[in-house]
Coordinates of C-alpha atoms in Angstrom, one line a residue:
Chain L
M18 CA -30.6 -19.9 15.9
L19 CA -31.9 -16.8 14.3
L20 CA -35.6 -16.9 13.5
L21 CA -37.4 -14.7 11.2
V22 CA -41.1 -14.9 12.2
L23 CA -43.9 -13.1 10.4
S24 CA -46.7 -11.6 12.3
A25 CA -48.8 -11.8 9.2
S26 CA -50.1 -15.3 8.6
I27 CA -49.2 -16.8 5.3
A28 CA -51.1 -19.8 4.0
D29 CA -49.1 -22.8 3.0
A30 CA -46.0 -21.5 4.9
G31 CA -42.7 -23.4 4.5
T32 CA -39.4 -23.0 6.1
L33 CA -35.9 -22.7 4.7
R34 CA -33.3 -23.7 7.2
G35 CA -29.7 -24.5 6.9
V36 CA -26.1 -24.0 8.0
V37 CA -23.4 -21.9 6.5
R38 CA -19.9 -23.4 6.9
T39 CA -16.8 -21.4 6.5
Q40 CA -13.1 -22.3 6.7
G41 CA -13.1 -20.9 10.2
A42 CA -12.2 -17.6 11.8
K43 CA -8.9 -15.9 10.8
A44 CA -7.3 -13.0 12.6
A45 CA -8.0 -9.7 10.8
P46 CA -4.9 -8.2 9.1
T47 CA -3.9 -5.3 11.2
S48 CA -2.2 -2.1 10.1
M49 CA 0.2 -0.9 12.7
N50 CA 0.0 2.5 14.2
A51 CA 3.3 4.2 13.6
Y52 CA 2.2 7.2 15.7
P53 CA 0.7 5.9 18.9
G54 CA 0.1 7.9 22.1
R55 CA -2.8 10.0 21.0
A56 CA -5.9 10.3 23.1
S57 CA -7.9 10.1 19.9
S58 CA -7.3 6.3 19.8
M59 CA -7.9 3.5 22.3
A60 CA -5.1 1.2 23.4
G61 CA -5.1 -2.6 22.9
M62 CA -7.8 -2.7 20.3
H63 CA -8.4 -5.9 18.3
M64 CA -10.2 -6.0 15.0
P65 CA -13.0 -8.6 14.7
A66 CA -11.9 -11.9 13.2
H67 CA -12.5 -12.6 9.5
G68 CA -14.3 -15.6 8.0
L69 CA -17.0 -15.9 10.7
A70 CA -20.1 -17.8 9.7
S71 CA -22.2 -15.2 11.5
D72 CA -21.0 -12.5 9.1
A73 CA -22.7 -14.2 6.2
V74 CA -26.0 -12.9 4.8
V75 CA -28.7 -15.2 3.5
W76 CA -31.3 -13.6 1.3
L77 CA -33.9 -14.8 -1.2
E78 CA -34.6 -13.5 -4.6
H79 CA -37.8 -14.1 -6.6
V80 CA -40.0 -13.9 -3.6
P81 CA -43.7 -13.3 -4.6
A82 CA -44.7 -9.7 -4.1
S83 CA -47.4 -10.5 -1.6
A84 CA -44.9 -12.5 0.5
D85 CA -42.2 -9.8 0.3
S86 CA -44.8 -7.2 1.3
A87 CA -45.7 -9.4 4.3
F88 CA -42.1 -9.6 5.3
A89 CA -41.7 -5.9 4.9
T90 CA -44.4 -5.3 7.5
V91 CA -42.6 -7.3 10.1
Q92 CA -41.6 -4.9 12.9
R93 CA -37.8 -5.1 13.2
P94 CA -35.7 -2.7 15.2
R95 CA -33.8 -0.3 12.9
P96 CA -30.4 -1.7 12.2
K97 CA -27.5 -0.2 14.1
L98 CA -23.9 -0.1 13.0
A99 CA -22.2 1.1 16.2
Q100 CA -18.7 2.3 16.7
K101 CA -17.6 0.4 19.8
D102 CA -14.1 -0.5 21.1
Q103 CA -12.7 1.3 18.0
C104 CA -14.5 -1.2 15.7
F105 CA -17.7 -1.2 13.9
A106 CA -20.2 -3.6 15.5
P107 CA -21.6 -5.6 14.0
R108 CA -19.2 -6.1 11.1
V109 CA -22.1 -6.8 8.7
V110 CA -25.5 -5.3 8.5
V111 CA -28.2 -6.3 6.0
I112 CA -31.2 -4.2 5.1
A113 CA -33.8 -4.0 2.4
A114 CA -33.5 -1.2 -0.1
G115 CA -35.2 1.8 1.3
G116 CA -34.2 1.1 4.8
S117 CA -32.1 3.1 7.1
V118 CA -29.2 2.4 9.4
D119 CA -28.2 4.2 12.7
F120 CA -24.6 4.8 13.4
P121 CA -24.2 5.5 17.1
N122 CA -20.8 6.3 18.6
M123 CA -20.4 4.3 21.8
D124 CA -16.7 5.0 22.3
P125 CA -15.2 7.7 24.5
I126 CA -13.3 9.0 21.4
Y127 CA -14.4 10.6 18.2
H128 CA -15.3 8.6 15.1
N129 CA -16.2 9.4 11.6
V130 CA -18.3 7.2 9.3
F131 CA -18.0 7.5 5.5
S132 CA -18.5 5.4 2.4
V133 CA -17.4 6.0 -1.2
S134 CA -19.2 3.0 -2.5
P135 CA -21.2 3.6 -5.7
T136 CA -24.3 2.2 -3.9
K137 CA -24.2 5.1 -1.5
R138 CA -21.6 7.8 -0.9
F139 CA -21.8 9.6 2.5
D140 CA -19.7 11.2 5.1
L141 CA -21.2 11.7 8.5
G142 CA -18.5 13.9 9.9
K143 CA -17.0 13.4 13.3
Y144 CA -19.2 13.0 16.4
P145 CA -18.7 11.9 20.0
R146 CA -20.1 9.3 22.3
G147 CA -23.8 9.4 22.8
Q148 CA -24.5 10.8 19.3
S149 CA -25.8 9.0 16.3
R150 CA -26.4 9.7 12.7
A151 CA -28.7 7.8 10.3
V152 CA -28.4 7.1 6.6
Q153 CA -31.1 5.8 4.3
F154 CA -30.1 3.3 1.6
T155 CA -32.4 3.3 -1.5
K156 CA -30.2 1.4 -4.0
P157 CA -29.4 -2.3 -3.6
G158 CA -25.7 -3.2 -3.5
L159 CA -22.8 -3.4 -1.2
V160 CA -21.7 -0.4 0.9
N161 CA -18.2 -0.4 2.4
V162 CA -18.1 1.7 5.6
Y163 CA -15.0 3.2 7.1
C164 CA -13.8 5.6 9.7
D165 CA -11.6 8.4 8.5
I166 CA -9.8 8.7 11.9
H167 CA -9.1 5.0 12.5
S168 CA -8.2 3.4 9.2
D169 CA -8.5 -0.2 10.4
M170 CA -12.2 0.2 11.1
A171 CA -14.3 -1.3 8.3
A172 CA -17.8 -2.7 8.0
F173 CA -20.3 -3.8 5.3
I174 CA -23.9 -2.9 4.7
L175 CA -25.5 -5.2 2.2
V176 CA -28.6 -3.6 0.7
V177 CA -30.8 -6.2 -0.8
P178 CA -33.8 -5.9 -3.1
S179 CA -35.8 -8.2 -0.9
H180 CA -37.3 -8.2 2.6
V181 CA -36.5 -11.9 3.0
F182 CA -33.1 -12.2 4.6
T183 CA -31.3 -13.3 7.7
Q184 CA -27.9 -13.9 9.1
P185 CA -26.6 -17.1 10.6
D186 CA -25.8 -17.5 14.3
A187 CA -22.3 -18.2 15.5
E188 CA -22.5 -21.8 14.5
G189 CA -23.7 -20.9 11.1
D190 CA -27.3 -22.0 11.6
F191 CA -30.1 -20.0 10.0
E192 CA -33.9 -20.3 9.5
I193 CA -36.4 -18.4 7.5
T194 CA -40.0 -19.3 8.3
D195 CA -43.4 -18.5 6.8
L196 CA -42.3 -18.7 3.2
P197 CA -44.8 -19.5 0.6
G198 CA -43.9 -22.8 -1.1
G199 CA -42.1 -22.3 -4.3
H200 CA -38.9 -21.8 -6.2
Y201 CA -36.4 -19.2 -4.9
T202 CA -33.0 -18.0 -5.7
M203 CA -30.9 -18.1 -2.5
H204 CA -27.9 -15.8 -2.1
V205 CA -25.4 -16.5 0.6
W206 CA -23.0 -13.5 0.7
H207 CA -20.0 -13.1 2.9
P208 CA -17.6 -10.1 3.1
D209 CA -14.5 -12.4 3.1
L210 CA -15.6 -15.2 0.9
T211 CA -17.1 -15.9 -2.5
E212 CA -20.9 -15.5 -2.7
V213 CA -22.9 -18.6 -3.3
V214 CA -26.1 -18.5 -5.4
R215 CA -28.3 -21.5 -5.3
E216 CA -31.8 -22.4 -6.6
V217 CA -34.0 -23.9 -3.8
E218 CA -37.4 -25.3 -3.7
V219 CA -39.3 -24.6 -0.4
P220 CA -42.2 -26.9 0.3
A221 CA -45.6 -25.5 0.9
D222 CA -45.7 -27.2 4.3
G223 CA -42.5 -28.3 6.0
A224 CA -38.9 -27.4 5.9
R225 CA -36.1 -27.4 3.3
D226 CA -32.6 -28.0 4.7
V227 CA -29.6 -26.7 3.0
E228 CA -25.9 -26.7 3.7
I229 CA -23.7 -24.0 2.2
R230 CA -19.9 -24.2 2.2
L231 CA -18.2 -20.9 1.5
Chain W
M10 CA 29.7 12.3 24.6
R11 CA 29.4 10.9 21.2
R12 CA 31.1 7.7 22.2
A13 CA 28.9 7.5 25.2
L14 CA 25.9 7.6 23.0
K15 CA 26.7 4.4 21.1
P16 CA 26.6 2.2 24.3
A17 CA 23.2 3.8 25.0
F18 CA 21.9 2.7 21.7
A19 CA 23.6 -0.7 22.0
L20 CA 21.9 -1.1 25.4
L21 CA 18.6 -0.2 23.8
A22 CA 19.2 -2.7 21.0
L23 CA 19.8 -5.3 23.7
I24 CA 16.6 -4.4 25.5
L25 CA 14.8 -4.7 22.2
S26 CA 16.3 -8.1 21.5
L27 CA 15.5 -9.3 25.0
L28 CA 11.9 -8.2 24.6
G29 CA 11.6 -9.4 21.1
V30 CA 13.2 -12.8 20.9
P31 CA 11.3 -14.7 23.6
E32 CA 8.0 -13.4 22.3
A33 CA 8.9 -14.2 18.7
R34 CA 9.1 -17.8 19.8
A35 CA 5.7 -17.7 21.4
A36 CA 3.0 -19.4 19.5
D37 CA 0.6 -16.5 19.7
A38 CA 2.9 -13.9 18.4
A39 CA 3.5 -14.7 14.8
S40 CA 6.0 -12.5 13.0
T41 CA 4.6 -10.5 10.2
L42 CA 5.9 -8.1 7.6
R43 CA 3.6 -5.8 5.7
V44 CA 4.7 -3.7 2.7
H45 CA 2.4 -0.9 1.6
G46 CA 2.9 2.6 0.1
L47 CA 1.7 6.0 -0.8
L48 CA 2.1 7.4 -4.3
D49 CA 1.7 11.1 -4.9
L50 CA 1.5 12.5 -8.4
G51 CA 1.8 16.3 -8.3
W52 CA 1.7 19.3 -10.6
H53 CA 2.5 23.0 -9.9
S54 CA 2.2 26.1 -12.0
D55 CA 5.1 28.2 -10.9
D56 CA 8.8 27.2 -10.4
E57 CA 9.7 30.2 -8.3
A58 CA 6.9 29.5 -5.8
F59 CA 7.7 25.8 -6.0
A60 CA 11.2 26.6 -4.7
A61 CA 9.7 28.1 -1.6
N62 CA 8.1 24.7 -0.9
Q63 CA 11.1 22.5 -1.4
F64 CA 12.8 20.4 1.2
I65 CA 16.5 20.3 1.5
A66 CA 16.9 17.6 -1.2
G67 CA 14.9 19.7 -3.7
D68 CA 11.7 17.6 -3.5
S69 CA 8.3 18.9 -2.4
P70 CA 4.8 17.8 -2.0
F71 CA 4.2 19.5 -5.3
S72 CA 6.8 17.4 -7.1
P73 CA 5.8 15.4 -10.1
Y74 CA 6.0 12.2 -8.1
R75 CA 6.8 11.0 -4.6
L76 CA 6.6 7.4 -3.6
R77 CA 6.6 6.3 0.0
L78 CA 7.1 2.7 0.8
Y79 CA 6.3 1.4 4.3
F80 CA 7.7 -1.8 5.8
D81 CA 5.9 -2.7 9.0
G82 CA 7.0 -5.6 10.9
Q83 CA 5.5 -7.3 14.0
A84 CA 8.6 -8.9 15.5
S85 CA 6.7 -10.0 18.6
A86 CA 3.6 -9.2 20.6
Q87 CA 5.4 -6.2 22.1
V88 CA 7.8 -5.1 19.4
Q89 CA 7.0 -3.6 16.0
V90 CA 9.4 -2.2 13.5
F91 CA 8.6 0.6 11.1
V92 CA 10.7 1.6 8.1
Q93 CA 9.6 4.1 5.5
A94 CA 11.5 5.0 2.4
L95 CA 10.8 8.0 0.1
L96 CA 11.6 8.0 -3.6
T97 CA 11.3 11.4 -5.3
E98 CA 12.3 12.9 -8.7
A99 CA 14.7 15.5 -7.2
G100 CA 15.7 13.8 -4.0
G101 CA 16.4 10.3 -5.1
T102 CA 15.7 7.5 -2.6
R103 CA 16.1 8.1 1.1
V104 CA 15.0 6.3 4.3
D105 CA 12.8 8.7 6.2
G106 CA 12.3 6.7 9.3
A107 CA 13.4 3.4 10.7
Y108 CA 12.4 2.6 14.3
A109 CA 11.3 0.0 16.7
L110 CA 8.2 0.5 18.7
I111 CA 8.0 -1.3 22.0
T112 CA 4.6 -1.6 23.7
P113 CA 5.2 -3.3 27.1
W114 CA 1.5 -3.6 28.1
E115 CA -1.1 -4.3 25.5
D116 CA -3.9 -2.6 27.3
K117 CA -2.0 0.6 28.1
D118 CA -1.2 3.3 25.6
L119 CA 2.5 3.5 26.5
H120 CA 5.2 3.0 24.0
L121 CA 9.0 3.3 23.6
M122 CA 10.1 4.4 20.2
A123 CA 13.8 4.1 19.2
G124 CA 15.6 4.6 16.0
K125 CA 15.3 7.2 13.3
I126 CA 12.0 8.7 14.6
A127 CA 9.6 11.4 13.6
W128 CA 9.9 14.6 15.7
P129 CA 7.8 13.9 18.8
I130 CA 6.9 17.6 19.1
G131 CA 4.0 19.5 17.6
T132 CA 1.3 17.6 15.7
W133 CA 2.5 17.6 12.1
A134 CA 4.4 14.3 12.0
P135 CA 1.3 12.0 11.7
R136 CA -0.2 14.5 9.2
T137 CA 2.8 14.8 6.9
Y138 CA 1.4 12.2 4.5
S139 CA -0.7 13.3 1.5
D140 CA -3.6 11.1 2.7
K141 CA -3.7 13.0 6.0
N142 CA -3.0 16.5 4.7
P143 CA -6.2 18.2 3.5
L144 CA -4.0 20.6 1.4
I145 CA -0.8 19.9 -0.4
G146 CA 1.8 22.2 1.1
V147 CA 3.7 21.8 4.4
P148 CA 3.3 24.5 7.1
L149 CA 6.1 27.0 7.0
M150 CA 7.4 26.1 10.5
Y151 CA 8.1 22.6 9.3
Q152 CA 9.6 23.4 5.9
Y153 CA 10.5 27.0 5.2
H154 CA 14.2 27.6 4.9
T155 CA 15.4 30.5 7.0
S156 CA 18.7 32.1 6.1
L157 CA 20.5 30.4 9.0
R158 CA 22.5 27.4 8.0
W159 CA 23.7 24.5 10.1
D160 CA 26.9 24.2 8.2
D161 CA 28.0 27.8 7.8
I162 CA 27.8 30.6 10.4
P163 CA 27.4 34.3 9.9
R164 CA 30.2 36.4 11.5
T165 CA 28.4 39.7 11.4
T166 CA 24.9 41.0 11.5
D167 CA 25.5 42.7 8.1
E168 CA 26.5 39.4 6.6
L169 CA 23.3 37.9 8.0
V170 CA 21.0 40.6 6.9
A171 CA 22.5 40.6 3.4
A172 CA 21.5 37.0 3.1
A173 CA 17.9 37.5 4.1
G174 CA 15.6 35.7 1.8
A175 CA 18.2 33.4 0.5
G176 CA 17.3 30.5 2.7
A177 CA 16.0 28.2 0.0
A178 CA 19.0 28.8 -2.3
G179 CA 21.6 28.5 0.4
P180 CA 23.1 31.7 1.8
D181 CA 26.8 32.1 1.6
Y182 CA 28.6 33.2 4.8
G183 CA 32.1 32.7 3.5
G184 CA 32.0 29.0 3.3
G185 CA 30.5 28.9 -0.2
I186 CA 26.9 28.3 -1.3
G187 CA 25.9 25.1 0.5
S188 CA 22.8 23.7 1.9
P189 CA 19.6 25.6 2.3
G190 CA 18.9 27.2 5.6
M191 CA 17.2 25.5 8.5
P192 CA 13.5 25.4 9.0
I193 CA 12.3 25.6 12.6
V194 CA 11.4 21.9 12.6
D195 CA 12.7 20.0 9.6
D196 CA 10.0 17.7 8.4
F197 CA 12.5 16.4 5.8
G198 CA 14.9 15.1 8.3
W199 CA 14.0 12.9 11.2
D200 CA 16.6 12.1 13.8
F201 CA 18.0 9.2 15.7
G202 CA 16.7 9.1 19.2
V203 CA 14.5 7.5 21.8
V204 CA 11.1 8.7 23.0
A205 CA 8.5 7.4 25.4
Q206 CA 5.0 8.4 24.4
G207 CA 1.5 7.5 25.2
S208 CA -1.7 8.7 26.7
V209 CA -3.6 8.4 30.0
R210 CA -6.8 10.1 28.9
P211 CA -7.2 13.0 28.9
L212 CA -3.4 13.5 28.9
E213 CA -1.0 12.7 26.1
F214 CA 2.7 12.7 26.6
A215 CA 5.9 12.2 24.6
F216 CA 9.4 12.7 26.1
G217 CA 12.7 11.7 24.7
A218 CA 16.1 12.7 23.3
T219 CA 17.5 12.9 19.8
Q220 CA 21.0 13.3 18.5
S221 CA 20.6 16.7 17.1
A222 CA 18.0 19.5 17.1
P223 CA 14.7 19.7 15.3
S224 CA 16.0 22.3 12.8
W225 CA 18.9 20.0 11.8
A226 CA 18.6 16.3 12.4
S227 CA 22.2 15.5 11.5
P228 CA 20.9 12.2 10.1
G229 CA 23.5 9.4 9.9
E230 CA 25.7 10.3 12.7
D231 CA 25.8 12.3 15.9
A232 CA 27.4 15.4 14.6
N233 CA 27.5 17.5 17.8
R234 CA 28.3 15.3 20.7
G235 CA 25.2 16.0 22.6
L236 CA 21.5 15.2 22.9
T237 CA 18.5 17.3 22.3
A238 CA 15.8 16.9 25.0
L239 CA 12.3 17.3 23.5
G240 CA 8.7 16.4 24.2
R241 CA 5.1 17.2 24.2
L242 CA 2.4 17.3 26.8
G243 CA -1.2 17.2 25.5
Y244 CA -4.6 17.6 27.0
A245 CA -7.8 16.3 25.4
P246 CA -10.6 17.0 28.0
V247 CA -13.3 16.1 25.5
P248 CA -13.1 14.3 22.2
E249 CA -13.6 17.4 20.1
L250 CA -10.8 19.4 21.7
R251 CA -7.1 18.7 21.9
V252 CA -4.4 21.1 23.0
G253 CA -0.7 20.7 23.7
V254 CA 2.6 22.3 24.3
S255 CA 6.0 21.0 23.0
G256 CA 9.5 22.0 23.7
A257 CA 13.0 21.1 22.5
R258 CA 16.5 22.2 23.5
G259 CA 19.7 21.0 22.0
A260 CA 22.8 21.9 19.9
Y261 CA 22.3 22.3 16.2
L262 CA 25.8 23.1 15.0
P263 CA 28.1 20.3 14.1
R264 CA 31.3 19.9 16.0
F265 CA 33.5 20.7 13.1
F266 CA 32.8 24.3 14.0
G267 CA 34.8 23.8 17.2
P268 CA 38.0 25.6 16.0
Y269 CA 35.9 28.6 14.7
L270 CA 33.9 29.2 17.8
P271 CA 34.9 31.8 20.4
V272 CA 37.6 30.6 22.8
G273 CA 36.3 28.3 25.5
K274 CA 33.0 27.7 23.7
S275 CA 31.7 24.5 22.2
E276 CA 28.7 23.8 19.9
Q277 CA 26.8 22.8 23.1
D278 CA 26.8 26.5 24.0
Y279 CA 24.7 27.3 21.0
P280 CA 21.5 25.4 21.2
Q281 CA 18.2 25.7 19.5
E282 CA 15.5 26.5 22.0
L283 CA 11.9 25.8 20.8
L284 CA 8.6 26.2 22.4
M285 CA 5.4 25.1 20.5
A286 CA 1.7 25.1 21.2
D287 CA -1.0 23.2 19.3
L288 CA -4.8 23.2 19.1
E289 CA -7.2 20.8 17.4
V290 CA -11.0 21.2 17.3
Q291 CA -13.2 18.7 15.5
R292 CA -16.9 19.0 15.3
G293 CA -19.2 17.4 12.7
A294 CA -17.9 18.4 9.3
L295 CA -15.4 20.9 10.6
E296 CA -11.8 20.3 11.6
L297 CA -9.7 23.2 12.9
R298 CA -6.1 23.0 13.7
A299 CA -3.5 25.5 14.7
E300 CA 0.1 25.4 15.8
A301 CA 2.5 28.2 17.0
A302 CA 6.2 28.1 17.5
H303 CA 8.6 30.4 19.3
N304 CA 12.2 29.5 18.4
D305 CA 15.6 30.8 19.3
W306 CA 18.9 29.8 17.8
K307 CA 21.9 30.9 19.9
T308 CA 24.7 31.8 17.5
P309 CA 28.4 32.4 18.1
Y310 CA 28.7 35.8 16.6
V311 CA 25.3 37.4 15.9
G312 CA 23.5 36.7 19.2
T313 CA 20.2 35.0 19.6
L314 CA 18.1 34.8 16.4
G315 CA 14.5 34.5 17.1
V316 CA 11.6 33.4 14.9
Q317 CA 8.0 33.0 15.5
S318 CA 5.7 31.0 13.3
G319 CA 2.1 29.8 13.3
Y320 CA -0.7 28.5 11.2
V321 CA -4.4 28.0 11.4
E322 CA -5.9 25.4 9.2
A323 CA -9.6 24.6 8.6
R324 CA -11.2 21.8 6.7
W325 CA -14.9 21.4 6.0
T326 CA -16.1 18.0 4.7
F327 CA -19.2 17.6 2.6
N328 CA -21.4 14.6 2.5
A329 CA -20.4 13.2 -0.8
G330 CA -16.6 13.1 -0.1
W331 CA -15.7 16.6 -1.1
W332 CA -13.9 19.0 1.2
L333 CA -12.7 22.5 1.3
A334 CA -9.6 23.5 3.2
S335 CA -7.6 26.6 4.0
R336 CA -4.4 27.4 5.8
A337 CA -3.2 30.8 6.8
E338 CA 0.3 31.1 8.3
T339 CA 3.1 33.5 9.0
E340 CA 6.7 33.5 10.0
R341 CA 8.2 36.5 11.7
F342 CA 11.9 37.1 12.5
S343 CA 13.5 39.0 15.4
K344 CA 15.4 42.1 14.6
V345 CA 19.1 42.6 14.5
T346 CA 21.1 45.8 14.3
G347 CA 23.8 46.2 11.6
T348 CA 25.8 49.1 10.3
S349 CA 22.9 50.2 8.1
G350 CA 20.1 49.9 10.6
T351 CA 17.8 47.5 12.4
Y352 CA 16.1 44.8 10.4
P353 CA 14.5 41.4 10.8
W354 CA 17.4 39.0 10.4
D355 CA 15.5 37.2 7.6
E356 CA 12.6 38.1 5.4
N357 CA 9.2 37.8 7.1
V358 CA 6.9 35.5 5.2
D359 CA 3.2 34.9 5.0
R360 CA 1.4 32.1 3.2
F361 CA -2.1 31.3 2.4
E362 CA -3.1 28.0 0.8
N363 CA -6.7 27.2 -0.1
G364 CA -8.0 24.2 -1.9
A365 CA -10.6 21.6 -2.5
G366 CA -10.3 17.8 -2.3
Y367 CA -12.3 14.8 -3.4
R368 CA -12.2 11.3 -2.1
V369 CA -12.3 9.2 -5.3
S370 CA -12.2 6.0 -3.4
R371 CA -11.1 4.8 0.0
N372 CA -7.5 5.0 -1.0
V373 CA -7.4 7.7 -3.7
L374 CA -7.6 11.4 -3.0
A375 CA -7.5 14.2 -5.5
K376 CA -6.6 17.8 -4.4
A377 CA -6.3 21.1 -6.1
V378 CA -4.9 24.2 -4.3
W379 CA -4.0 27.8 -4.8
Q380 CA -1.0 29.0 -2.7
H381 CA -0.2 32.6 -2.2
T382 CA 3.2 33.4 -0.6
V383 CA 4.4 36.9 0.3
Q384 CA 8.0 37.5 1.3
H385 CA 8.5 40.9 3.0
E386 CA 11.8 42.3 1.8
A387 CA 13.4 45.4 3.4
D388 CA 11.8 47.8 0.9
K389 CA 9.1 45.8 -0.8
T390 CA 7.0 42.7 -0.7
E391 CA 7.4 39.9 -3.2
P392 CA 4.3 37.8 -3.8
Y393 CA 4.3 34.3 -5.4
D394 CA 1.2 32.6 -6.6
M395 CA 1.1 28.9 -7.5
Y396 CA -1.6 26.5 -8.4
G397 CA -1.0 22.9 -7.6
A398 CA -2.7 19.6 -7.9
Q399 CA -2.1 16.2 -6.3
L400 CA -3.4 12.7 -6.7
S401 CA -2.7 10.6 -3.7
V402 CA -2.9 6.8 -4.0
K403 CA -2.5 4.6 -1.0
F404 CA -1.8 0.9 -1.7

């Protein structure tokens, strides 16, 4: 289970925990390579399955500014969207607006990373294994990420206007701790499924359990 | 020979079915069919320059519209089937390619391709699509019509030299104005054949045989009772560098020429012999590609007709989805001696294409180019300038 733990102490801290349930994993639709046999591609690659609960993003809106600032000060490693086994890994990255994402190439072949999403347009060019590029995302929204060389490669960066977010584990379980008690708008977003938005009351002391079906 | 070819393809079909049917029954190998396409909307400013960009059917990447439809089928875990059809204003509807792709081992990059296949030589075939071409035009070596025809043969060098520059219109060597002349490798016409291709990093390979030669695919039937052997060997020592050499040798004349050939000769005695080299360098925002071709056509009455062609293409991509691209290329013809002197057997030609592109969305590209073509006639040069634009929509 993923835990989001604040180093800063928050008086009257509550917990939001729950489970995200999906219809189950489905094989990703693959586009076939009509021109195989190039050293610029890897053999036998499989796209990650769609519909996984762990690809969901849970984030909260209407977080008190003081609490959001406290979450912002939590030391987290800078998110990575790696190019590995001719796929983007992980498939979904969530960051707060203003954050940056690293794009390391871990494959023995060239990759390119680009996006034409209105939230952020960029093209990082082509670079080999061992090299990385970074992009800062200042505007909230969804960023679809692709590779110009391998058209099957696709990933999602969800840029949220809040620092209170998490992703479920493989079973769909998630937990956000150290929340001030109060009323929140909970967004549960998934790249393959319809987003669910729900109002939740988090107690000042104790946990609120939720179940989300996508 | 022609009859011998049919059992070979029948055998191949049997292998395909043996490989495909048991797997198709397997629970983990669901059959799938995917239909997708590529629509090109084009514009050009000059019809004369446009003519120098046309394929044999009269269409061109600068045509008002071209619609490609792809039908990709996963017959089994090891067998895929690809069919692509092209609908154009001038050329009507045609099936460009239709082939089976057998991948015996999932974890190995080794494939057997059989059917109406793209030429497994050079590096243009995967880039012939508008969403892969940073410019609009096709390199000369894959499209430009020389004045040598597959369906009519010059009897004298004077006749040949007189037809120099008439490749696009269709030179007349006594058989009447017919089809345009042959390019070195005809990107318009893929051929029936079999090729094994794959990679064992850092090497890439493709070896196979087709019914006719790269300059004339003879689509539809085996017109000259023989096979063309062809292939490519590539080397990619580091991800940013890729080099390769390709070759092909096979008859290009159809067998109906038999009665008109010198005594004791057959169309097999007059092959196309092609040697190509390719280079690809990619680094950051820069992509650099080059290809060169040295081609000989053996002819019955005017000897060996040589042509050398090459291009260098660069693309620079900017951060916001813009790019600039440029291609410089040339095609040079060997000289023949006629009664009035020694001349290149066709008009040498140079072409420069420069342009900019913008990725509107993942599946929509917009391009604008300026193309400058120079044909070197015996006593003057003839320049053509053309502006073109293309909207490429993948769906």
